[in-house]
Short mmCIF file of C-alpha atoms and ligand atoms in Angstrom, two decimals:
data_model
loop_
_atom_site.label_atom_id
_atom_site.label_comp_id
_atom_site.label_asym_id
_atom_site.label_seq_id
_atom_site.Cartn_x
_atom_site.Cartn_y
_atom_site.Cartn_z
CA UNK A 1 0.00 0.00 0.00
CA UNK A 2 3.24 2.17 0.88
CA UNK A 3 4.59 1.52 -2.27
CA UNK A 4 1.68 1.86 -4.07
CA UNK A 5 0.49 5.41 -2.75
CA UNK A 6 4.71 6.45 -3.07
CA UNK A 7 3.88 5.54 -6.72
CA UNK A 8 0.60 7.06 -7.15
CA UNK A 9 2.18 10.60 -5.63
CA UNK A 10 5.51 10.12 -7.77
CA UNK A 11 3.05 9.49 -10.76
CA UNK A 12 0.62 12.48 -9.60
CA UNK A 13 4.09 14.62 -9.18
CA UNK A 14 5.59 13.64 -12.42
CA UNK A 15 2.40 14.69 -14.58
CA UNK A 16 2.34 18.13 -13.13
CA UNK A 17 6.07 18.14 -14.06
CA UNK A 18 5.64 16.78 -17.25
CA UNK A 19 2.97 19.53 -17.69
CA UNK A 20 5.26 22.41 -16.41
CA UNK A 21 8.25 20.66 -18.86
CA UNK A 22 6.30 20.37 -21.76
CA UNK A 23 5.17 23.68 -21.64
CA UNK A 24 8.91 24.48 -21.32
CA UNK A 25 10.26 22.40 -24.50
CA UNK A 26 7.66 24.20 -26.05
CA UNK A 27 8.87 27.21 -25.16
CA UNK A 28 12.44 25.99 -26.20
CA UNK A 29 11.13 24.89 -29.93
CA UNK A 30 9.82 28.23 -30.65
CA UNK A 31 12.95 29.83 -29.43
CA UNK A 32 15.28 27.79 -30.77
CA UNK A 33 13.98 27.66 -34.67
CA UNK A 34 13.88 31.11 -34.11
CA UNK A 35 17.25 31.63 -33.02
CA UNK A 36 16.36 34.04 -29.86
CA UNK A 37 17.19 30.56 -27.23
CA UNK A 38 19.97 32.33 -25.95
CA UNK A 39 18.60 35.25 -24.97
CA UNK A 40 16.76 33.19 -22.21
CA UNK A 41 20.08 31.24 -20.87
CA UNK A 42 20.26 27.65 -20.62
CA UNK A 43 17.54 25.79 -19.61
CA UNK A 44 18.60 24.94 -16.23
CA UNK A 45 17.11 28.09 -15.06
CA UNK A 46 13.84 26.73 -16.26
CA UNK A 47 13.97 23.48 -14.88
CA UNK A 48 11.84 22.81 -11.76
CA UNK A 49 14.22 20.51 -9.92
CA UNK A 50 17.17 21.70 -10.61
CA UNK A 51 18.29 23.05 -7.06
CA UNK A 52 19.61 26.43 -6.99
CA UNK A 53 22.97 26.75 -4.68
CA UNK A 54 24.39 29.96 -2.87
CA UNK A 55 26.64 31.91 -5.20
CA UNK A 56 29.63 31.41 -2.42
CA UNK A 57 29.23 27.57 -3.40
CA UNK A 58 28.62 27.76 -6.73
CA UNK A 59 31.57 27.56 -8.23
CA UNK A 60 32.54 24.41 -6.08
CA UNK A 61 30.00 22.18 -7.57
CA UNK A 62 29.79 20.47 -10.33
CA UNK A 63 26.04 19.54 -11.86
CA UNK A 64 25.45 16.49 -13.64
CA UNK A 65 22.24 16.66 -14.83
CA UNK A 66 19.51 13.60 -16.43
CA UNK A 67 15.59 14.12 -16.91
CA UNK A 68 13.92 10.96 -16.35
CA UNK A 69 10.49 9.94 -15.70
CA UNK A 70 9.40 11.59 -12.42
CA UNK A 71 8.34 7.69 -11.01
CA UNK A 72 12.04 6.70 -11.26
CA UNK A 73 13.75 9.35 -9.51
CA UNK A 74 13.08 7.57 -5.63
CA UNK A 75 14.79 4.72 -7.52
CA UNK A 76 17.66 6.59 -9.15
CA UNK A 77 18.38 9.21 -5.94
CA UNK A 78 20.45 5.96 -3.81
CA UNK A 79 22.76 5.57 -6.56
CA UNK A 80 23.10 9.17 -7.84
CA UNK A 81 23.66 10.07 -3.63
CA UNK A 82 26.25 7.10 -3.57
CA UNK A 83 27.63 8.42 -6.14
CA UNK A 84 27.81 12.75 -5.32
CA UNK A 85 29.64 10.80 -1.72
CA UNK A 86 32.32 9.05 -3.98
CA UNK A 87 32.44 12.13 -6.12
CA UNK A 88 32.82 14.76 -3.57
CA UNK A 89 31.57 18.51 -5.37
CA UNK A 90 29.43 16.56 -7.80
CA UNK A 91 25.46 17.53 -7.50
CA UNK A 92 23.41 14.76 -9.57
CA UNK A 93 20.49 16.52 -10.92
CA UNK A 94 17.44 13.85 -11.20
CA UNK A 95 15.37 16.08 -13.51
CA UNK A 96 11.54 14.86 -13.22
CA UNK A 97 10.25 14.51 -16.51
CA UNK A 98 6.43 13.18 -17.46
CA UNK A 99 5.81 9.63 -17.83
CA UNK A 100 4.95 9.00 -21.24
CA UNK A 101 8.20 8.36 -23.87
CA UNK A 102 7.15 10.76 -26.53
CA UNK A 103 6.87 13.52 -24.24
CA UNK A 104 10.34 13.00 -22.86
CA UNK A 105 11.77 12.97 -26.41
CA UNK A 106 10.02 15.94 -27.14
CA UNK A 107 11.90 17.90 -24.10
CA UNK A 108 15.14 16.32 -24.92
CA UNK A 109 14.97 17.18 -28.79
CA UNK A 110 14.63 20.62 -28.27
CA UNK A 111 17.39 20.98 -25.79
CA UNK A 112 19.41 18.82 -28.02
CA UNK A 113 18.45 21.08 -31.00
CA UNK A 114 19.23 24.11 -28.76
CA UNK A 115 22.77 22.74 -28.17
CA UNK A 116 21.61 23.31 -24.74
CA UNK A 117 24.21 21.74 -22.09
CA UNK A 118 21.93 21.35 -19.12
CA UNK A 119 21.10 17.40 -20.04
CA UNK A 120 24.51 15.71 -19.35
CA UNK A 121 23.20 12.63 -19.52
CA UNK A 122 20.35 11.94 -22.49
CA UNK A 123 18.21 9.13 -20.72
CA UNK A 124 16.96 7.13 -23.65
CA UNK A 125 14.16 4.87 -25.04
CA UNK A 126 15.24 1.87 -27.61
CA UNK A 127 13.56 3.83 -30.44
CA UNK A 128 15.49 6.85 -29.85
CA UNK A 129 19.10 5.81 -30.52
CA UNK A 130 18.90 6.17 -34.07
CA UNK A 131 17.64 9.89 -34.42
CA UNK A 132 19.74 11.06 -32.07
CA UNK A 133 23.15 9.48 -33.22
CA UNK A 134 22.39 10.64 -36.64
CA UNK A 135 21.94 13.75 -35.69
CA UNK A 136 25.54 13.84 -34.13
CA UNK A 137 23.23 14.75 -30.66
CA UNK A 138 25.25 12.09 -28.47
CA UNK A 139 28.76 11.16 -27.82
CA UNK A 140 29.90 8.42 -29.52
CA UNK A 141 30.87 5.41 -26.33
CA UNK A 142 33.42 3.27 -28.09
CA UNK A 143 36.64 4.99 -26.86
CA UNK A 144 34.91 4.30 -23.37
CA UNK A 145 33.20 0.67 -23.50
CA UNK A 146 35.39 -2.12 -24.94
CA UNK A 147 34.36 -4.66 -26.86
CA UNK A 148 34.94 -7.15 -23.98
CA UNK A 149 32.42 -4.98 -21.01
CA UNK A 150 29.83 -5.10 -23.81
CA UNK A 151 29.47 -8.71 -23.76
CA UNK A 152 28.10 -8.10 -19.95
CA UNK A 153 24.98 -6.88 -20.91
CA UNK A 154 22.48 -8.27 -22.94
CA UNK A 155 23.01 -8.48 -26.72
CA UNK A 156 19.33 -7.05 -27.61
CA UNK A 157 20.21 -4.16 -25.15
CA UNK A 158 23.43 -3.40 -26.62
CA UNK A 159 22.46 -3.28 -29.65
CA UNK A 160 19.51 -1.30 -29.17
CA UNK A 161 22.36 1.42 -28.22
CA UNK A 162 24.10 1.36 -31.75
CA UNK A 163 23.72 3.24 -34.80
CA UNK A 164 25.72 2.43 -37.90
CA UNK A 165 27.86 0.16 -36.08
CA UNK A 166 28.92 2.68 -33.66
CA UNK A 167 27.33 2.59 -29.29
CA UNK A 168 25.86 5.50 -28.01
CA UNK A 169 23.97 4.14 -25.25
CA UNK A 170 24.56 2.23 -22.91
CA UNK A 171 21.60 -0.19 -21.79
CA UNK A 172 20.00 0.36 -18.03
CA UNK A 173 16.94 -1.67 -17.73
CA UNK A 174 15.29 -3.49 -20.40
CA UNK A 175 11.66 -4.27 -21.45
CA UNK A 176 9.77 -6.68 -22.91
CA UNK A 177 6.15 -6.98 -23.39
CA UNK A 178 4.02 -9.79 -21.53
CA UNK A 179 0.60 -11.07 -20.67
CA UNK A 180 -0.64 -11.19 -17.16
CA UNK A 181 -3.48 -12.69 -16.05
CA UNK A 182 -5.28 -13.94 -13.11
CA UNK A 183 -3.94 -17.62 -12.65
CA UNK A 184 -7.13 -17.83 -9.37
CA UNK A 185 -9.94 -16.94 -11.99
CA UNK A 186 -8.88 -19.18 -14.54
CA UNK A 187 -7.80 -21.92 -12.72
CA UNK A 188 -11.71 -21.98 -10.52
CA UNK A 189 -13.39 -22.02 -14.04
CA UNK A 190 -10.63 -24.65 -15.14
CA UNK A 191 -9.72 -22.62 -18.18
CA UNK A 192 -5.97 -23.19 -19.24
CA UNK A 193 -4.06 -19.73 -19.92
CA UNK A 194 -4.78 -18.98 -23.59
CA UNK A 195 -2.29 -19.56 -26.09
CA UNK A 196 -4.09 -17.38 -29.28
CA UNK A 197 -6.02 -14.25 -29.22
CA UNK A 198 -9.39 -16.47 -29.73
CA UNK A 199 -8.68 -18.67 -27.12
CA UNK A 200 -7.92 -14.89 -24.64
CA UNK A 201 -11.50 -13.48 -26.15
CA UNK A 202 -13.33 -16.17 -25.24
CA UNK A 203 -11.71 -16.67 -21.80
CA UNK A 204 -12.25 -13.18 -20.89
CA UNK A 205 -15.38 -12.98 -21.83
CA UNK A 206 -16.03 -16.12 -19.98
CA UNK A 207 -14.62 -14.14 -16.31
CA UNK A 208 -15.64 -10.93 -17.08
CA UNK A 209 -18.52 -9.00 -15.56
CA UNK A 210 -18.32 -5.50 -17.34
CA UNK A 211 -18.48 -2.57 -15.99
CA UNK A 212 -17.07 -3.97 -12.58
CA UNK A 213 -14.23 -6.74 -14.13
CA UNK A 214 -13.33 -6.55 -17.80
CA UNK A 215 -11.79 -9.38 -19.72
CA UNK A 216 -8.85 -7.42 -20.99
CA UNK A 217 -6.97 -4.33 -20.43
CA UNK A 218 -4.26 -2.72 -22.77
CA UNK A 219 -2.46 0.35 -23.54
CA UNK A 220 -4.73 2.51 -26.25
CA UNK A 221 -4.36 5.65 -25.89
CA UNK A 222 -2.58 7.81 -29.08
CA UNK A 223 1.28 7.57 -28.17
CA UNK A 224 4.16 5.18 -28.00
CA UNK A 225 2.68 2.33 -25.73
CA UNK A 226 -0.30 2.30 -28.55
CA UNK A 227 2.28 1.15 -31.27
CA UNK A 228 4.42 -1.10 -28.61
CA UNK A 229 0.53 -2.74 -28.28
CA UNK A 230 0.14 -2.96 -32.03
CA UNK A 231 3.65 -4.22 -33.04
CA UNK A 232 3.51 -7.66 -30.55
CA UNK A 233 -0.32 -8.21 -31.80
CA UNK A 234 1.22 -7.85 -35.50
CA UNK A 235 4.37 -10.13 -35.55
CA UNK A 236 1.64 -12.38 -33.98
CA UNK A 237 -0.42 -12.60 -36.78
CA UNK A 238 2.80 -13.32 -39.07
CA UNK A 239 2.92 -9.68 -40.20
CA UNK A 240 5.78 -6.70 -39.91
CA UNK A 241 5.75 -2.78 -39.81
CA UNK A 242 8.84 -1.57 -41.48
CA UNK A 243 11.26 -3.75 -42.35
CA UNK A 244 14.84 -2.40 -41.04
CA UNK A 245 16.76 -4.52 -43.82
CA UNK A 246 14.57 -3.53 -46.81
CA UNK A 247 12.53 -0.42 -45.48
CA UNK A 248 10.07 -2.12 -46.90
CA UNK A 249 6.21 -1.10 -45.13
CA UNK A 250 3.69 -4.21 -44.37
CA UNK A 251 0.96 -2.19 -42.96
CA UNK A 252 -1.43 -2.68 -45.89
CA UNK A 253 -0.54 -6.49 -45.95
CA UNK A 254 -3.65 -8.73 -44.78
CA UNK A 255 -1.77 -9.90 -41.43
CA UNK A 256 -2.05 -6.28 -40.62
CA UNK A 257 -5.44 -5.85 -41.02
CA UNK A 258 -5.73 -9.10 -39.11
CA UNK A 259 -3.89 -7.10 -36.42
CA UNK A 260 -5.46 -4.43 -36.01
CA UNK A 261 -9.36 -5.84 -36.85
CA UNK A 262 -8.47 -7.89 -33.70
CA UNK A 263 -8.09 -4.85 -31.55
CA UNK A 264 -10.77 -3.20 -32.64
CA UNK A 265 -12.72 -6.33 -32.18
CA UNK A 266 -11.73 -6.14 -27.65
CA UNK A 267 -13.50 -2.39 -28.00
CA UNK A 268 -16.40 -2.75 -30.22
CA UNK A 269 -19.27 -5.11 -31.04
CA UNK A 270 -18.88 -7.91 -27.90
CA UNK A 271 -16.12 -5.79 -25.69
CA UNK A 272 -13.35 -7.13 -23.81
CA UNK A 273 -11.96 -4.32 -22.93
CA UNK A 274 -13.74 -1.03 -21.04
CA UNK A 275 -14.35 1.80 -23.72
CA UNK A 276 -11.71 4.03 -21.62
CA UNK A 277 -8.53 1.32 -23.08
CA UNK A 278 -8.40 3.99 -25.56
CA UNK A 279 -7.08 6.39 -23.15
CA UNK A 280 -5.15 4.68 -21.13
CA UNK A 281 -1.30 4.27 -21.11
CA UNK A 282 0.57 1.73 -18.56
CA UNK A 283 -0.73 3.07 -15.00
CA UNK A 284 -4.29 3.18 -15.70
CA UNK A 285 -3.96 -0.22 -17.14
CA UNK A 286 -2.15 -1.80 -14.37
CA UNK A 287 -4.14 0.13 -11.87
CA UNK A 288 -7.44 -1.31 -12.96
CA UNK A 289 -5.86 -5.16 -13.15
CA UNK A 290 -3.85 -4.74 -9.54
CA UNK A 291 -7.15 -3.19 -7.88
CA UNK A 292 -8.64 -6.72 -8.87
CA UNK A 293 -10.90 -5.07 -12.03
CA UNK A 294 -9.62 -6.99 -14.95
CA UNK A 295 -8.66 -10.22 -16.24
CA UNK A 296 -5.81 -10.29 -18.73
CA UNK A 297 -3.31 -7.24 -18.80
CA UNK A 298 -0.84 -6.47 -21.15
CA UNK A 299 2.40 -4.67 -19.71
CA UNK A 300 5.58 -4.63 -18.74
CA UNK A 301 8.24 -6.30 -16.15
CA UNK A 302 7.53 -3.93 -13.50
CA UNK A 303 4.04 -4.59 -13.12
CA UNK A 304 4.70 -7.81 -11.73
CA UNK A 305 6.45 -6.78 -8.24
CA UNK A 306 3.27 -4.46 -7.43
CA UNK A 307 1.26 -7.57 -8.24
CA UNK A 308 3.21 -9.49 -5.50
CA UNK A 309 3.94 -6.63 -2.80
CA UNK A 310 2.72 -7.23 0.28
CA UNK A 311 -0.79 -5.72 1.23
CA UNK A 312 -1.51 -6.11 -2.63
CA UNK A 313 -4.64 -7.98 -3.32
CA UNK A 314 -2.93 -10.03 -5.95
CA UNK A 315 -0.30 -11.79 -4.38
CA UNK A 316 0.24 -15.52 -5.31
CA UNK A 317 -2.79 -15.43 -7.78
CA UNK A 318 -1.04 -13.67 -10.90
CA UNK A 319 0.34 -15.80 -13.98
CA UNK A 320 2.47 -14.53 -16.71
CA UNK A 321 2.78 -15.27 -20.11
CA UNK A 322 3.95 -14.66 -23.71
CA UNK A 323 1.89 -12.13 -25.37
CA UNK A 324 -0.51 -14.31 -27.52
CA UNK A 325 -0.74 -15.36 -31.69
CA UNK A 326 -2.81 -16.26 -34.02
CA UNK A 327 -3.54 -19.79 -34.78
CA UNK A 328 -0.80 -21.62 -35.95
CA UNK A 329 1.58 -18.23 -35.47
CA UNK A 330 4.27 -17.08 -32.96
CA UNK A 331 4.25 -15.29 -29.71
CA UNK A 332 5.78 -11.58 -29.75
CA UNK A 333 6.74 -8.98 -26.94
CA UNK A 334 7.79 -5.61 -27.95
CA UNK A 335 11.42 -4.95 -26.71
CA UNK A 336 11.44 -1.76 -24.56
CA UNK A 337 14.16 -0.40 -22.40
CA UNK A 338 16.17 2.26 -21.06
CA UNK A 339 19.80 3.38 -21.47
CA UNK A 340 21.82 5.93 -21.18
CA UNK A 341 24.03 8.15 -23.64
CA UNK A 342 25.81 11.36 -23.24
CA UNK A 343 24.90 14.25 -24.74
CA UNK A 344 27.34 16.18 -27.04
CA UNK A 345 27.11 19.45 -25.57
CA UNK A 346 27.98 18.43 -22.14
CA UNK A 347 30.03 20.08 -20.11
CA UNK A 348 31.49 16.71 -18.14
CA UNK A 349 31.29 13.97 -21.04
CA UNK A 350 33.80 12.05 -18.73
CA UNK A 351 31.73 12.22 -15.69
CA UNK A 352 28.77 11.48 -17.25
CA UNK A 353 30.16 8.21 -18.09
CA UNK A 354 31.41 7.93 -14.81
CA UNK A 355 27.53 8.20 -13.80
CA UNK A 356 26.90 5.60 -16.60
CA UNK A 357 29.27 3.19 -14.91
CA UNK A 358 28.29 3.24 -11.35
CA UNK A 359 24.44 2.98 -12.45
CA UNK A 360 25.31 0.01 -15.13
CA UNK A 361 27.56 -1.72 -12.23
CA UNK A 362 26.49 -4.98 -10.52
CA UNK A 363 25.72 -2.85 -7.44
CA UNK A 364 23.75 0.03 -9.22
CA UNK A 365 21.83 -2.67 -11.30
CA UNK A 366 20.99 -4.14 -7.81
CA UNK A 367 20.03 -1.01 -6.36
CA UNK A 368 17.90 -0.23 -9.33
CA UNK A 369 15.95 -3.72 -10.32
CA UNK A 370 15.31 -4.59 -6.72
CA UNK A 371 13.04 -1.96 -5.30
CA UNK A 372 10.84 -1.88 -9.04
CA UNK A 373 11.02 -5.17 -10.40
CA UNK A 374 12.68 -3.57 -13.76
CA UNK A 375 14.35 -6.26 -15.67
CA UNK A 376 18.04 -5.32 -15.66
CA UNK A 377 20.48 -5.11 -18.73
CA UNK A 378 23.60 -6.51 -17.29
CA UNK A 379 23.01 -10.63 -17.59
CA UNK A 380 24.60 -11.79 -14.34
CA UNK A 381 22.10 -9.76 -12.72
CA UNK A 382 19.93 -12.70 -13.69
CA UNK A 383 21.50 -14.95 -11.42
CA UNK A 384 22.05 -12.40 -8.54
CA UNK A 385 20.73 -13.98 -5.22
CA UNK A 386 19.63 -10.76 -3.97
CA UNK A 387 17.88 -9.85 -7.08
CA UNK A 388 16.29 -13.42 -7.37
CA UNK A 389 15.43 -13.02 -3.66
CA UNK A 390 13.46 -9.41 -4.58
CA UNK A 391 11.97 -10.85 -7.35
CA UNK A 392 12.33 -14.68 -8.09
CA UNK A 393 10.29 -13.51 -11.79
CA UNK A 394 13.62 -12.61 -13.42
CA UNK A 395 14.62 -15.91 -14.08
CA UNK A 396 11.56 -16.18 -16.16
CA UNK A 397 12.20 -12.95 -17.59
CA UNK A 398 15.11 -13.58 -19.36
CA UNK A 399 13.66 -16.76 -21.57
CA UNK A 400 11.01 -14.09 -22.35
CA UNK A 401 13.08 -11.51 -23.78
CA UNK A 402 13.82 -14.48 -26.79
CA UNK A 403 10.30 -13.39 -28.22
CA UNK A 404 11.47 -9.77 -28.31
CA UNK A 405 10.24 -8.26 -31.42
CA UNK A 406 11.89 -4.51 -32.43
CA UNK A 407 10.69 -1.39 -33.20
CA UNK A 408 12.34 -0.21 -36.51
CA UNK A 409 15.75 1.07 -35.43
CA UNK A 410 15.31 4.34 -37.93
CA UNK A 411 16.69 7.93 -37.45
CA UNK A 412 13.22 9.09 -38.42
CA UNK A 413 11.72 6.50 -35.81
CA UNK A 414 9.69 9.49 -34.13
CA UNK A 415 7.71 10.00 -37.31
CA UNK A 416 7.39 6.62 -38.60
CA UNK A 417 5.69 6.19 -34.78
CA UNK A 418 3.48 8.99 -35.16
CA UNK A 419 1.85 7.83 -38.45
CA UNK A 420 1.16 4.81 -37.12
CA UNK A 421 -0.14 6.27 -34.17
CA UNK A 422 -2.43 8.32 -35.13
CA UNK A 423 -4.66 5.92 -37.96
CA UNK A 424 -4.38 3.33 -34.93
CA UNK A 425 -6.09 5.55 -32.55
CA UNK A 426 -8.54 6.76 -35.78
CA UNK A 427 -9.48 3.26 -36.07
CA UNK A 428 -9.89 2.20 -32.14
CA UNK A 429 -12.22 5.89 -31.85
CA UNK A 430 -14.25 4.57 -34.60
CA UNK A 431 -13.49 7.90 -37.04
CA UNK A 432 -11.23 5.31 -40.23
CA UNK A 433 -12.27 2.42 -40.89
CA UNK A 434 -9.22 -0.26 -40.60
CA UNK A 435 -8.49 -1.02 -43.99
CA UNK A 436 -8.40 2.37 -45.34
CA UNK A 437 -6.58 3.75 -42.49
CA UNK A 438 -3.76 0.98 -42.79
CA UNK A 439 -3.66 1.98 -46.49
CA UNK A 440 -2.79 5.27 -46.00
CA UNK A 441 -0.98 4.53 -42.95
CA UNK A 442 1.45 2.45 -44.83
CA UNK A 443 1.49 4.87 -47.83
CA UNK A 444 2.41 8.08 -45.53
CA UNK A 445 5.16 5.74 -44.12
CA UNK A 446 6.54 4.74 -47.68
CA UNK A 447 6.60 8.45 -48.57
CA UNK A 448 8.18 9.26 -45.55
CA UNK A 449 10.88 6.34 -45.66
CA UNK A 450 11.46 7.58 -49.22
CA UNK A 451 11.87 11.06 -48.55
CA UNK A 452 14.51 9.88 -45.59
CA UNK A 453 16.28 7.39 -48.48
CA UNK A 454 16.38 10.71 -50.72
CA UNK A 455 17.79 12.86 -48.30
CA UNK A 456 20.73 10.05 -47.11
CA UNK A 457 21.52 9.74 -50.61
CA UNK A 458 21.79 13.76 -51.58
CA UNK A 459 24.35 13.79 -48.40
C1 GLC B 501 8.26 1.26 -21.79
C2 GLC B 501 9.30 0.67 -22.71
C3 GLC B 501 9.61 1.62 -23.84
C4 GLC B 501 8.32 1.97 -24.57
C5 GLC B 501 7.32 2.57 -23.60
C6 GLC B 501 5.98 2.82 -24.29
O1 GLC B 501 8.78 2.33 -21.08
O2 GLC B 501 10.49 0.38 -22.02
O3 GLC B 501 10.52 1.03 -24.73
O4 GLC B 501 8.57 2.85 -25.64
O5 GLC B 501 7.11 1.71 -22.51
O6 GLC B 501 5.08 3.37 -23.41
#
């Protein structure tokens, strides 16, 4: 209940923030494209975390400063505390940003584009790696990871961190999609956990008893986690997106429509899932399925340790699973993850690698996973008794990770995201219809891809 309330204020905290930062980036987009950015000064002074010191001490301290999503920080502040002790006149800023992915990119891309310094450290998705590499935002890590440390960490994770052969992040937590569900329910109706999407319709609409418990709960609201949603439910049908050897689109391929005509089909007609699905993004889903309110939930690693804390009211009756296929298809969980790179206008590239060190350590991976439940990038944190003993899940976790399907690993990611997102969320709102909206869907994406392949090429 502690934890869960911490959370719930963190969250509460974090969307004010992300309110106050967005309106900031904003700010910083108009400013910069417009040149006038420096009249304002760097966007430290903006920031509402950043703590202010005396002038007299000012000069002693050295910031090193990462915006993260405001539910982390409690996590992050042992190790970056640890740390500021065995860096004596170091201050770690943990900058609280908003939850969601795309907002966080938004703030970093226009301090980025600013060639602002106050981000030392450029906390980053899996999808982001590409853009900002390419757009010579980060500092390239090879001069200070060897070949040899990488093989520490695990190989999806690392190379979600490259571009064009080169690492610029280095991998914190990972992610990978899953199914949970309520082992009690289905085990009193002697239902076996569902192996294809027909066989999770029919058992949640077998358990449910809409409005109070709904079969199914899932993350469809218009941003990232919509697409993350989409992707696992696609490769399960047999289908693709974008094609990262080829750039070739599949959206308007039939296994698409398959795809996405089975989403639709948990909102509309018989529904699975409550009508608000289409606004929700991880917390409200988990919220609902922890308070005892749904069935089957799609998320992430971390939702598992709140199912098992004490005082929660799912303890010992929670299964997990691989996200589910079509008939005779194959199981798919979006990768996900977090790492960190340096940004190239730092003022301390070398101690912001430091910072990447101590956090990617065995100790700071410890710290980290054990208090959330986050899956951790480093693999003999797999096998770490303490970690096992926090969460006994992770040795599951890591045969789960081999059904990790990718998100395109594209500089123009961001936009390649935001087509898809917005004819998915069309489609769930009932305003396209799901053929046509794939269609053009996949044809703004091959005009976009082709406008990216002209612009490489006239380099
Ligand atoms: C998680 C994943 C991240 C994904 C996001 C979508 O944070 O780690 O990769 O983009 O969820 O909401």
């Amino acid at each position: 209940m502690v934890e869960r309330s911490r959370r719930r204020r963190a969250d509460h905290a974090s969307t004010q923030d992300g309110k106050r930062l967005f309106r900031v980036a904003t700010r910083w987009k108009v400013l910069a494209t417009t040149f006038a950015f420096a009249l304002i000064g760097p966007a430290g002074a903006l920031l509402p975390h950043a703590r202010p010191l005396p002038s007299t001490t000012r000069a002693a301290v050295t910031p090193l400063a990462v915006l993260l999503p405001g539910s982390e920080r409690p996590f992050w502040q042992p190790i970056a505390s640890q740390f500021e002790r065995e860096h004596p006149g170091v201050r770690v800023d943990l900058v609280e940003g908003p939850q969601s992915t795309d907002l966080r990119e938004n703030i970093y891309t226009a301090s980025l584009l600013a060639k602002d310094p106050t981000f030392d450290l450029v906390y980053m998705d899996v999808t982001w790696t590409a853009k900002l590499a390419a757009a010579g935002w980060l500092v390239p890590l090879d001069g200070f990871v060897s070949p040899a440390e990488r093989l520490d960490f695990l190989p999806s994770a690392i190379a979600a961190g490259e571009y064009e052969g080169v690492l610029y992040r280095m991998p914190v937590r990972t992610d990978v999609e899953l199914l949970y569900y309520r082992r009690d329910l289905l085990d009193a109706a002697r239902l076996q956990p569902p192996q294809t999407f027909a066989e999770l319709v029919s058992a949640a609409r077998r358990l449910q008893s809409p409005p109070g418990v709904w079969g199914f709960v899932w993350q469809g609201k218009q941003y990232e986690g919509l697409v993350c949603n989409f992707l696992e439910v696609l490769s399960g049908c047999g289908g693709y997106w974008v094609d990262p050897a080829t750039l070739d689109v599949g959206l308007d391929r039939p296994e698409a429509l398959a795809a996405l005509s089975f989403m639709l089909s948990c909102v509309r007609d018989h529904p699975v899932s409550p009508p608000g699905v289409t606004t929700y993004e991880e917390e409200e889903s988990r919220r609902l399925f922890q308070d005892g309110r749904a069935v089957f939930l799609r998320s992430w690693p971390y939702a598992w340790q709140l199912a098992q804390m004490s005082g929660s009211p799912l303890r010992g009756r929670v299964g997990v699973l691989p996200m589910v296929h079509a008939a005779g298809g194959r199981s798919a969980g979006t990768l996900g993850g977090w790492g960190l790179g340096i940004s190239a206008f730092s003022r301390h590239p070398s101690l912001a690698m430091e910072f990447i060190r101590a956090i990617t350590s065995p100790a700071g991976q410890r710290a980290l996973c054990a208090p959330t439940g986050y899956a951790p990038a480093r693999k003999e944190a797999y096998a770490d008794r303490e970690l096992l003993a926090a969460n006994s899940f992770l040795a599951d976790l890591e045969r789960l990770h081999g059904n990790a399907v990718l998100r395109p690993p594209i500089p123009r990611y961001a936009l390649a995201s935001d087509i898809l997102q917005r004819h998915l969320s069309a489609v769930l709102a009932g305003s396209e219809r799901p053929a046509s909206a794939l269609r053009d869907a996949a044809g703004e994406a091959r005009a976009m891809l082709a406008g990216s392949r002209a612009a490489s090429g006239s380099r």
